[in-house]
Coordinates of C-alpha atoms and ligand atoms in Angstrom, one line a residue:
X344 CA 0.0 0.0 0.0
X345 CA 1.3 3.4 -0.8
X346 CA 1.3 5.8 2.1
X347 CA -1.5 8.4 2.3
X348 CA -0.9 12.1 2.7
X349 CA -2.0 13.6 6.0
X350 CA -3.6 16.9 7.1
X351 CA -2.8 18.3 10.5
X352 CA 0.3 16.2 11.2
X353 CA 1.8 19.1 13.2
X354 CA -1.3 19.0 15.6
X355 CA -0.7 15.3 16.5
X356 CA 1.1 14.4 19.7
X357 CA 4.6 13.1 19.5
X358 CA 3.3 9.6 20.2
X359 CA 0.6 9.8 17.6
X360 CA 3.1 11.1 15.0
X361 CA 5.4 8.1 15.6
X362 CA 2.5 5.7 15.4
X363 CA 1.3 7.2 12.2
X364 CA 4.8 6.9 10.7
X365 CA 5.1 3.3 11.8
X366 CA 1.7 2.4 10.3
X367 CA 1.9 4.4 7.2
X368 CA 5.5 4.0 6.2
X369 CA 6.8 0.9 8.0
X370 CA 3.9 -1.5 7.4
X371 CA 2.8 -1.3 11.1
X372 CA 6.2 -2.3 12.4
X373 CA 6.4 -0.2 15.6
X374 CA 9.9 -1.2 16.6
X375 CA 11.0 2.2 15.3
X376 CA 9.1 3.9 18.1
X377 CA 11.4 2.3 20.6
X378 CA 14.4 3.4 18.6
X379 CA 13.1 7.0 18.3
X380 CA 12.3 7.1 22.0
X381 CA 15.7 5.8 22.9
X382 CA 17.1 9.1 21.6
X383 CA 14.9 11.3 23.7
X384 CA 16.7 13.1 26.4
X385 CA 16.1 11.8 29.9
X386 CA 15.6 15.3 31.3
X387 CA 12.2 16.3 30.1
X388 CA 13.1 20.0 30.2
X389 CA 16.0 19.5 28.0
X390 CA 13.9 17.5 25.6
X391 CA 11.3 20.2 25.6
X392 CA 13.9 22.7 24.5
X393 CA 14.8 20.4 21.6
X394 CA 11.2 19.7 20.7
X395 CA 10.5 23.4 20.3
X396 CA 13.5 24.2 18.1
X397 CA 11.5 23.0 15.1
X398 CA 8.1 21.8 14.1
X399 CA 7.2 18.1 14.2
X400 CA 10.2 17.0 16.3
X401 CA 9.8 13.3 17.1
X402 CA 13.3 12.6 18.5
X403 CA 16.9 13.9 18.5
X404 CA 19.6 13.1 15.9
X405 CA 23.0 12.7 17.5
X406 CA 26.2 13.6 15.8
X407 CA 29.5 13.3 17.7
X408 CA 30.8 16.3 19.6
X409 CA 34.6 16.2 19.7
X410 CA 37.5 18.4 20.9
X411 CA 40.5 19.6 18.9
X412 CA 43.0 20.9 21.6
X413 CA 46.1 22.9 21.2
X414 CA 44.9 25.6 18.9
X415 CA 47.2 28.6 19.4
X416 CA 45.3 31.6 18.0
X417 CA 46.7 35.0 18.5
X418 CA 48.8 33.8 21.5
X419 CA 45.9 32.1 23.3
X420 CA 45.5 28.3 23.4
X421 CA 42.0 27.1 22.6
X422 CA 40.3 23.7 22.9
X423 CA 37.9 23.8 19.9
X424 CA 34.5 22.2 20.1
X425 CA 33.5 20.4 16.9
X426 CA 30.2 18.7 16.0
X427 CA 30.7 16.5 13.0
X428 CA 30.2 13.0 11.8
X429 CA 33.1 12.6 9.4
X430 CA 35.7 10.3 10.9
X431 CA 38.9 12.1 10.3
X432 CA 38.0 15.8 10.7
X433 CA 38.7 16.3 14.4
X434 CA 41.8 14.2 14.3
X435 CA 43.1 16.3 11.4
X436 CA 42.3 19.5 13.1
X437 CA 44.0 18.4 16.3
X438 CA 47.1 17.1 14.5
X439 CA 47.6 20.3 12.5
X440 CA 46.8 22.6 15.5
X441 CA 49.7 20.8 17.3
X442 CA 51.9 21.2 14.3
X443 CA 51.3 25.0 14.2
X444 CA 51.4 25.3 18.0
X445 CA 55.2 24.6 17.7
X446 CA 55.6 27.2 14.9
X447 CA 53.9 30.3 16.4
X448 CA 50.3 29.3 15.9
X449 CA 47.6 31.1 14.0
X450 CA 47.4 34.8 13.5
X451 CA 43.8 35.8 12.9
X452 CA 42.4 39.3 12.3
X453 CA 38.9 40.6 11.5
X454 CA 38.9 42.9 8.5
X455 CA 35.3 44.0 8.5
X456 CA 31.9 43.2 10.1
X457 CA 29.3 44.7 7.9
X458 CA 26.1 42.8 7.0
X459 CA 23.9 43.6 4.1
X460 CA 20.2 43.3 3.1
X461 CA 17.9 44.4 0.2
X462 CA 14.4 45.5 -0.6
X463 CA 14.0 44.1 -4.1
X464 CA 11.3 46.1 -6.0
X465 CA 10.0 46.9 -9.4
X466 CA 9.3 50.5 -10.5
X467 CA 8.3 51.8 -13.9
X468 CA 9.4 55.4 -14.1
X469 CA 12.6 57.4 -14.7
X470 CA 15.3 56.4 -12.2
X471 CA 16.5 60.0 -11.9
X472 CA 13.1 61.0 -10.3
X473 CA 13.3 58.0 -7.9
X474 CA 16.8 58.8 -7.0
X475 CA 16.0 62.4 -6.3
X476 CA 13.0 61.4 -4.1
X477 CA 15.2 58.9 -2.2
X478 CA 17.7 61.7 -1.5
X479 CA 15.0 63.7 0.1
X480 CA 13.4 60.9 2.2
X481 CA 16.5 59.0 3.2
X482 CA 16.6 60.4 6.8
X483 CA 13.1 58.9 7.3
X484 CA 14.4 55.4 7.0
X485 CA 16.6 56.1 10.0
X486 CA 14.2 58.2 12.0
X487 CA 11.2 55.9 11.6
X488 CA 13.1 52.9 12.7
X489 CA 14.7 54.5 15.8
X490 CA 12.7 52.3 18.2
X491 CA 13.7 49.2 16.3
X492 CA 17.4 50.0 16.3
X493 CA 17.6 51.5 19.9
X494 CA 19.1 48.4 21.5
X495 CA 21.4 47.7 18.7
X496 CA 22.6 51.3 18.7
X497 CA 23.2 51.1 22.4
X498 CA 25.5 48.2 21.7
X499 CA 27.4 50.1 19.1
X500 CA 25.6 48.8 16.0
X501 CA 22.6 49.7 13.8
X502 CA 21.9 50.8 10.3
X503 CA 25.2 52.0 8.6
X504 CA 23.8 53.2 5.3
X505 CA 20.9 52.9 2.9
X506 CA 21.1 53.5 -0.8
X507 CA 18.9 53.0 -3.8
X508 CA 20.3 51.1 -6.7
X509 CA 19.3 50.8 -10.4
X510 CA 19.5 47.1 -11.4
X511 CA 17.8 47.5 -14.8
X512 CA 20.9 46.2 -16.5
X513 CA 20.0 42.8 -15.0
X514 CA 16.2 43.1 -15.4
X515 CA 13.9 45.8 -16.7
X516 CA 12.3 47.8 -13.9
X517 CA 14.3 46.1 -11.2
X518 CA 15.6 48.3 -8.4
X519 CA 16.9 47.8 -4.9
X520 CA 17.2 49.5 -1.6
X521 CA 20.5 48.3 -0.3
X522 CA 21.1 48.6 3.4
X523 CA 24.2 48.0 5.4
X524 CA 24.2 47.1 9.1
X525 CA 26.4 46.5 12.0
X526 CA 24.9 43.8 14.2
X527 CA 27.7 43.5 16.9
X528 CA 27.4 40.1 18.7
X529 CA 24.2 39.0 16.9
X530 CA 24.1 37.3 13.6
X531 CA 21.4 39.8 13.1
X532 CA 19.0 38.1 10.6
X533 CA 15.8 39.1 12.5
X534 CA 17.0 42.6 13.1
X535 CA 17.9 43.1 9.4
X536 CA 14.8 41.4 8.0
X537 CA 12.5 43.4 10.3
X538 CA 14.1 46.6 9.3
X539 CA 14.0 45.8 5.6
X540 CA 10.3 45.1 5.8
X541 CA 9.8 48.5 7.5
X542 CA 11.9 50.2 4.8
X543 CA 9.7 48.7 2.1
X544 CA 6.7 50.2 3.7
X545 CA 8.3 53.6 4.0
X546 CA 9.4 53.5 0.4
X547 CA 5.9 52.5 -0.8
X548 CA 4.3 55.2 1.3
X549 CA 6.7 58.0 0.2
X550 CA 6.2 57.1 -3.5
X551 CA 2.4 57.2 -3.0
X552 CA 2.7 60.6 -1.3
X553 CA 5.1 62.1 -3.8
X554 CA 4.2 64.4 -6.6
X555 CA 4.9 61.6 -9.1
X556 CA 2.4 61.0 -11.9
X557 CA -0.1 58.2 -11.2
X558 CA 1.9 56.0 -13.5
X559 CA 5.1 56.7 -11.6
X560 CA 3.4 55.8 -8.4
X561 CA 3.3 52.2 -9.4
X562 CA 5.8 50.2 -7.2
X563 CA 5.9 46.5 -6.6
X564 CA 7.8 45.3 -3.6
X565 CA 9.1 41.9 -4.6
X566 CA 10.8 40.9 -1.4
X567 CA 12.8 42.1 1.6
X568 CA 15.6 39.9 2.8
X569 CA 19.1 40.0 4.2
X570 CA 21.9 38.6 2.0
X571 CA 23.9 35.7 3.3
X572 CA 26.6 36.9 1.0
X573 CA 28.6 39.2 3.4
X574 CA 31.9 40.0 1.6
X575 CA 32.3 42.9 4.0
X576 CA 32.2 40.6 7.1
X577 CA 35.6 39.3 6.5
X578 CA 38.3 37.5 8.5
X579 CA 41.9 36.6 7.6
X580 CA 44.0 34.0 9.3
X581 CA 47.6 33.1 8.7
X582 CA 50.3 30.6 9.6
X583 CA 53.9 31.0 8.7
X584 CA 57.3 29.5 9.3
X585 CA 60.7 29.0 7.8
X586 CA 60.6 26.4 5.1
X587 CA 63.0 24.1 6.9
X588 CA 60.5 23.8 9.7
X589 CA 58.0 22.1 7.3
X590 CA 59.2 18.7 8.4
X591 CA 55.8 17.2 8.0
X592 CA 56.8 13.7 7.0
X593 CA 60.1 11.8 7.0
X594 CA 59.4 10.7 3.4
X595 CA 59.6 14.3 2.1
X596 CA 62.1 17.1 2.3
X597 CA 60.7 20.4 3.6
X598 CA 61.6 22.3 0.4
X599 CA 59.9 19.6 -1.8
X600 CA 56.9 19.6 0.5
X601 CA 56.6 23.4 0.2
X602 CA 56.8 23.2 -3.6
X603 CA 54.2 20.5 -3.9
X604 CA 52.0 22.3 -1.4
X605 CA 52.2 25.5 -3.5
X606 CA 51.3 23.5 -6.6
X607 CA 48.3 22.0 -4.9
X608 CA 47.0 25.4 -3.9
X609 CA 47.6 26.7 -7.4
X610 CA 45.6 23.8 -8.8
X611 CA 42.7 24.6 -6.5
X612 CA 43.0 28.2 -7.7
X613 CA 42.8 27.4 -11.4
X614 CA 40.6 24.3 -11.5
X615 CA 37.0 24.6 -10.1
X616 CA 36.7 20.8 -9.8
X617 CA 39.6 20.7 -7.4
X618 CA 38.6 24.1 -5.7
X619 CA 35.2 22.6 -4.7
X620 CA 36.8 19.7 -2.9
X621 CA 39.5 21.9 -1.5
X622 CA 37.0 24.4 0.0
X623 CA 34.7 21.5 1.1
X624 CA 37.6 20.4 3.3
X625 CA 37.9 23.9 4.8
X626 CA 34.2 23.8 5.7
X627 CA 34.7 20.4 7.3
X628 CA 36.5 22.4 10.0
X629 CA 34.5 25.6 9.9
X630 CA 31.0 23.9 9.9
X631 CA 31.9 21.7 12.8
X632 CA 32.6 24.8 14.9
X633 CA 29.7 26.6 13.5
X634 CA 27.3 23.8 14.5
X635 CA 28.9 23.4 17.9
X636 CA 28.5 27.1 18.6
X637 CA 24.8 27.2 17.4
X638 CA 25.4 29.2 14.2
X639 CA 23.9 28.7 10.8
X640 CA 26.3 26.5 8.7
X641 CA 24.1 26.8 5.6
X642 CA 24.5 30.6 5.6
X643 CA 28.2 30.4 6.2
X644 CA 28.9 27.8 3.5
X645 CA 26.7 29.6 1.0
X646 CA 28.6 32.8 1.7
X647 CA 32.0 31.2 1.5
X648 CA 31.3 29.6 -1.8
X649 CA 30.0 32.8 -3.3
X650 CA 33.1 34.6 -2.1
X651 CA 35.2 31.9 -3.6
X652 CA 33.6 32.8 -7.0
X653 CA 34.1 36.6 -6.6
X654 CA 36.6 36.7 -9.5
X655 CA 34.0 35.1 -11.8
X656 CA 35.5 31.7 -11.3
X657 CA 35.2 29.4 -8.3
X658 CA 38.7 29.3 -6.6
X659 CA 40.5 28.3 -3.5
X660 CA 39.7 30.2 -0.3
X661 CA 43.3 29.6 0.9
X662 CA 46.5 31.1 -0.5
X663 CA 50.2 30.4 -0.1
X664 CA 53.3 32.5 -0.5
X665 CA 56.8 31.2 -0.5
X666 CA 59.4 33.9 -0.4
X667 CA 62.9 34.3 1.1
X668 CA 62.8 30.9 2.7
X669 CA 59.6 31.6 4.4
X670 CA 56.3 29.7 4.0
X671 CA 53.1 31.7 4.5
X672 CA 49.7 30.2 4.2
X673 CA 46.4 32.0 4.8
X674 CA 42.7 32.0 4.4
X675 CA 40.5 35.0 3.7
X676 CA 36.8 34.3 4.2
X677 CA 33.6 36.0 5.1
X678 CA 32.0 34.5 8.2
X679 CA 28.9 36.1 9.7
X680 CA 28.3 34.6 13.1
X681 CA 26.6 35.5 16.3
X682 CA 27.4 34.9 19.9
X683 CA 24.0 36.0 21.3
X684 CA 20.5 35.2 20.1
X685 CA 19.5 32.1 18.1
X686 CA 20.5 28.8 19.8
X687 CA 23.3 30.4 21.8
X688 CA 21.3 30.9 24.9
X689 CA 19.1 27.8 24.5
X690 CA 21.0 24.7 23.5
X691 CA 22.9 23.4 26.5
X692 CA 25.7 22.0 24.3
X693 CA 26.0 25.3 22.5
X694 CA 26.3 27.1 25.8
X695 CA 29.0 24.7 26.8
X696 CA 30.9 25.3 23.5
X697 CA 30.9 29.1 24.1
X698 CA 32.1 28.5 27.6
X699 CA 34.9 26.3 26.5
X700 CA 36.0 29.0 24.0
X701 CA 36.0 31.6 26.8
X702 CA 32.7 33.1 25.8
X703 CA 34.1 34.8 22.7
X704 CA 32.5 37.8 21.0
X705 CA 31.4 37.5 17.4
X706 CA 34.7 38.8 16.1
X707 CA 36.7 36.4 18.2
X708 CA 34.5 33.5 17.0
X709 CA 35.2 34.6 13.4
X710 CA 38.9 34.4 14.1
X711 CA 38.6 30.9 15.7
X712 CA 36.6 29.5 12.8
X713 CA 39.0 30.9 10.2
X714 CA 41.9 29.2 12.1
X715 CA 40.1 25.9 12.2
X716 CA 39.3 26.1 8.5
X717 CA 42.9 26.9 7.7
X718 CA 44.2 24.0 9.9
X719 CA 41.8 21.6 8.2
X720 CA 42.9 22.7 4.8
X721 CA 46.6 22.5 5.7
X722 CA 46.0 19.0 7.0
X723 CA 44.2 17.9 3.9
X724 CA 46.7 19.3 1.4
X725 CA 49.6 18.0 3.6
X726 CA 48.2 14.5 3.4
X727 CA 47.3 14.8 -0.3
X728 CA 50.8 15.8 -1.4
X729 CA 52.5 13.3 0.9
X730 CA 50.9 10.0 2.1
X731 CA 47.6 10.4 0.2
X732 CA 44.3 11.1 2.0
X733 CA 43.2 7.6 2.5
X734 CA 45.9 6.6 5.1
X735 CA 44.6 9.0 7.8
X736 CA 41.0 8.8 6.7
X737 CA 40.8 5.0 6.7
X738 CA 42.6 4.8 10.0
X739 CA 39.8 6.7 11.6
X740 CA 37.2 4.9 9.5
X741 CA 38.5 1.6 10.8
X742 CA 36.3 2.0 13.9
X743 CA 33.2 2.5 11.8
X744 CA 33.9 -0.7 9.8
X745 CA 34.5 -2.6 13.0
X746 CA 31.2 -1.4 14.4
X747 CA 29.4 -2.4 11.2
X748 CA 30.9 -5.9 11.5
X749 CA 29.9 -6.1 15.1
X750 CA 33.4 -6.8 16.3
X751 CA 33.9 -7.6 20.0
X752 CA 36.2 -5.5 22.1
X753 CA 38.9 -8.1 21.9
X754 CA 38.6 -8.4 18.1
X755 CA 38.7 -4.6 17.8
X756 CA 41.9 -4.4 19.7
X757 CA 43.5 -7.2 17.7
X758 CA 42.4 -5.7 14.4
X759 CA 43.5 -2.2 15.4
X760 CA 46.9 -3.7 16.3
X761 CA 47.1 -5.5 13.0
X762 CA 46.5 -2.3 11.1
X763 CA 48.8 -0.1 13.2
X764 CA 51.4 0.1 10.4
X765 CA 49.2 -0.7 7.4
X766 CA 46.9 1.2 5.1
X767 CA 43.4 0.4 6.0
X768 CA 41.0 -0.8 3.3
X769 CA 37.4 -2.0 3.8
X770 CA 38.2 -5.3 2.2
X771 CA 41.3 -5.9 4.2
X772 CA 39.5 -5.2 7.5
X773 CA 36.7 -7.7 6.5
X774 CA 39.4 -10.3 5.6
X775 CA 41.1 -9.8 8.9
X776 CA 37.8 -10.0 10.8
X777 CA 36.8 -13.2 9.0
X778 CA 40.2 -14.7 9.6
X779 CA 39.9 -14.0 13.4
X780 CA 36.5 -15.5 13.5
X781 CA 37.3 -18.4 11.2
X782 CA 34.5 -17.3 8.8
X783 CA 35.0 -18.9 5.4
X784 CA 32.0 -17.3 3.6
X785 CA 32.5 -13.6 3.8
X786 CA 29.0 -12.9 2.4
X787 CA 27.7 -14.0 5.8
X788 CA 29.1 -10.9 7.6
X789 CA 27.4 -7.6 7.6
X790 CA 29.9 -5.5 5.5
X791 CA 27.8 -2.4 5.2
X792 CA 28.2 -0.6 1.9
Ligands
MEV148 C1 37.2 15.2 2.7 O1 36.0 15.4 3.5 C2 37.9 16.5 2.5 C3 39.0 16.5 1.6 O2 38.7 15.8 0.3 C4 39.5 17.9 1.3 C5 40.5 18.0 0.2 O3 40.6 17.2 -0.7 O4 41.2 19.1 0.3 C6 40.1 15.6 2.1

């Protein structure tokens, strides 16, 4: 039987939702209910907080929360909280944080913190008239939103500027109000979107009340929304050392390593296929911190990828310079984060992450995230140009394979010992497991995919 659609699902209790799912989608097999309930938090209050983050919560979905210690960022050592499921990410961050700890650490600086939003609208008259009107009425956008901006202004933020922009080169009759904001410790989405909606009302009203002809009074507000592309909310983080200190692996001389590293960054700069994977690796690190600190990883990723395309081609977010025997490697990336608002005051683990980081302000958090992204990228490229990525990756993945196979503690220890000096492959682990158990027919073991 194909499942039926449902009206009013959100109104059902949690129990009823799970029962409906079991009946409708699992042929009445209600064992899933036990599974789902086993992920409920034992403290009802904590569970309630999670339930109310979104609509239709039926349970929680765990991902590991790990720590990458030894991050020396601007002369302070951090333990970085990372929420991520991918086996090797925390290990790579930790390993490369330690590498740079001994070479002066990460130097991170915030270049700018401006956020941006738009009222997208259609207008059908002569832009010169609209521009002249806007010049006259511009102060009203600030005055009439004073109440809305009072708290933010008290914290040192608010509306930085508003302008009207002709976009008819993109689309006939398309114009924008472009507003810039400083949102201090908040990511600022609600603040910005509320203001933009108010701006659109002011604009509509002023056009109606102007001495424009009836025809020129026609304005269509298309939408009001912040942009997640924040190229003016920028952070730069750098590591550097003399080339001879790049003794990353006994198999490769530091000079040769530096050269291959530079080539790898160059490839990521000129070849979008490589740049995508290269930048994905950067976000392995950044996203994990973004999630652990309760920020919006979709927004931060979208922004980073757009920034990577700012030249008209998608390129590497990291850069390298080798000069006078010195290796310099840096990232420049827009990261719009908040340390107040959103999940930060609600999610107990998010609160813990902030505490662990010493309750950073938004700028400090930008610096930390950039450092983790850089460490992650250094680690990935370091492996790629030396041992290959699979060695470290599969070493961490070994535990996942052993879990899939249902290995006992004793078997796990024996197999881990066996692979201590070997490259791990899924097939070799299955072989070793079968050998230990005396299994002849390998198709009988659960090998996963
Ligand atoms: C895997 O999640 C990330 C890497 O592919 C990144 C890279 O290739 O630079 C290892």
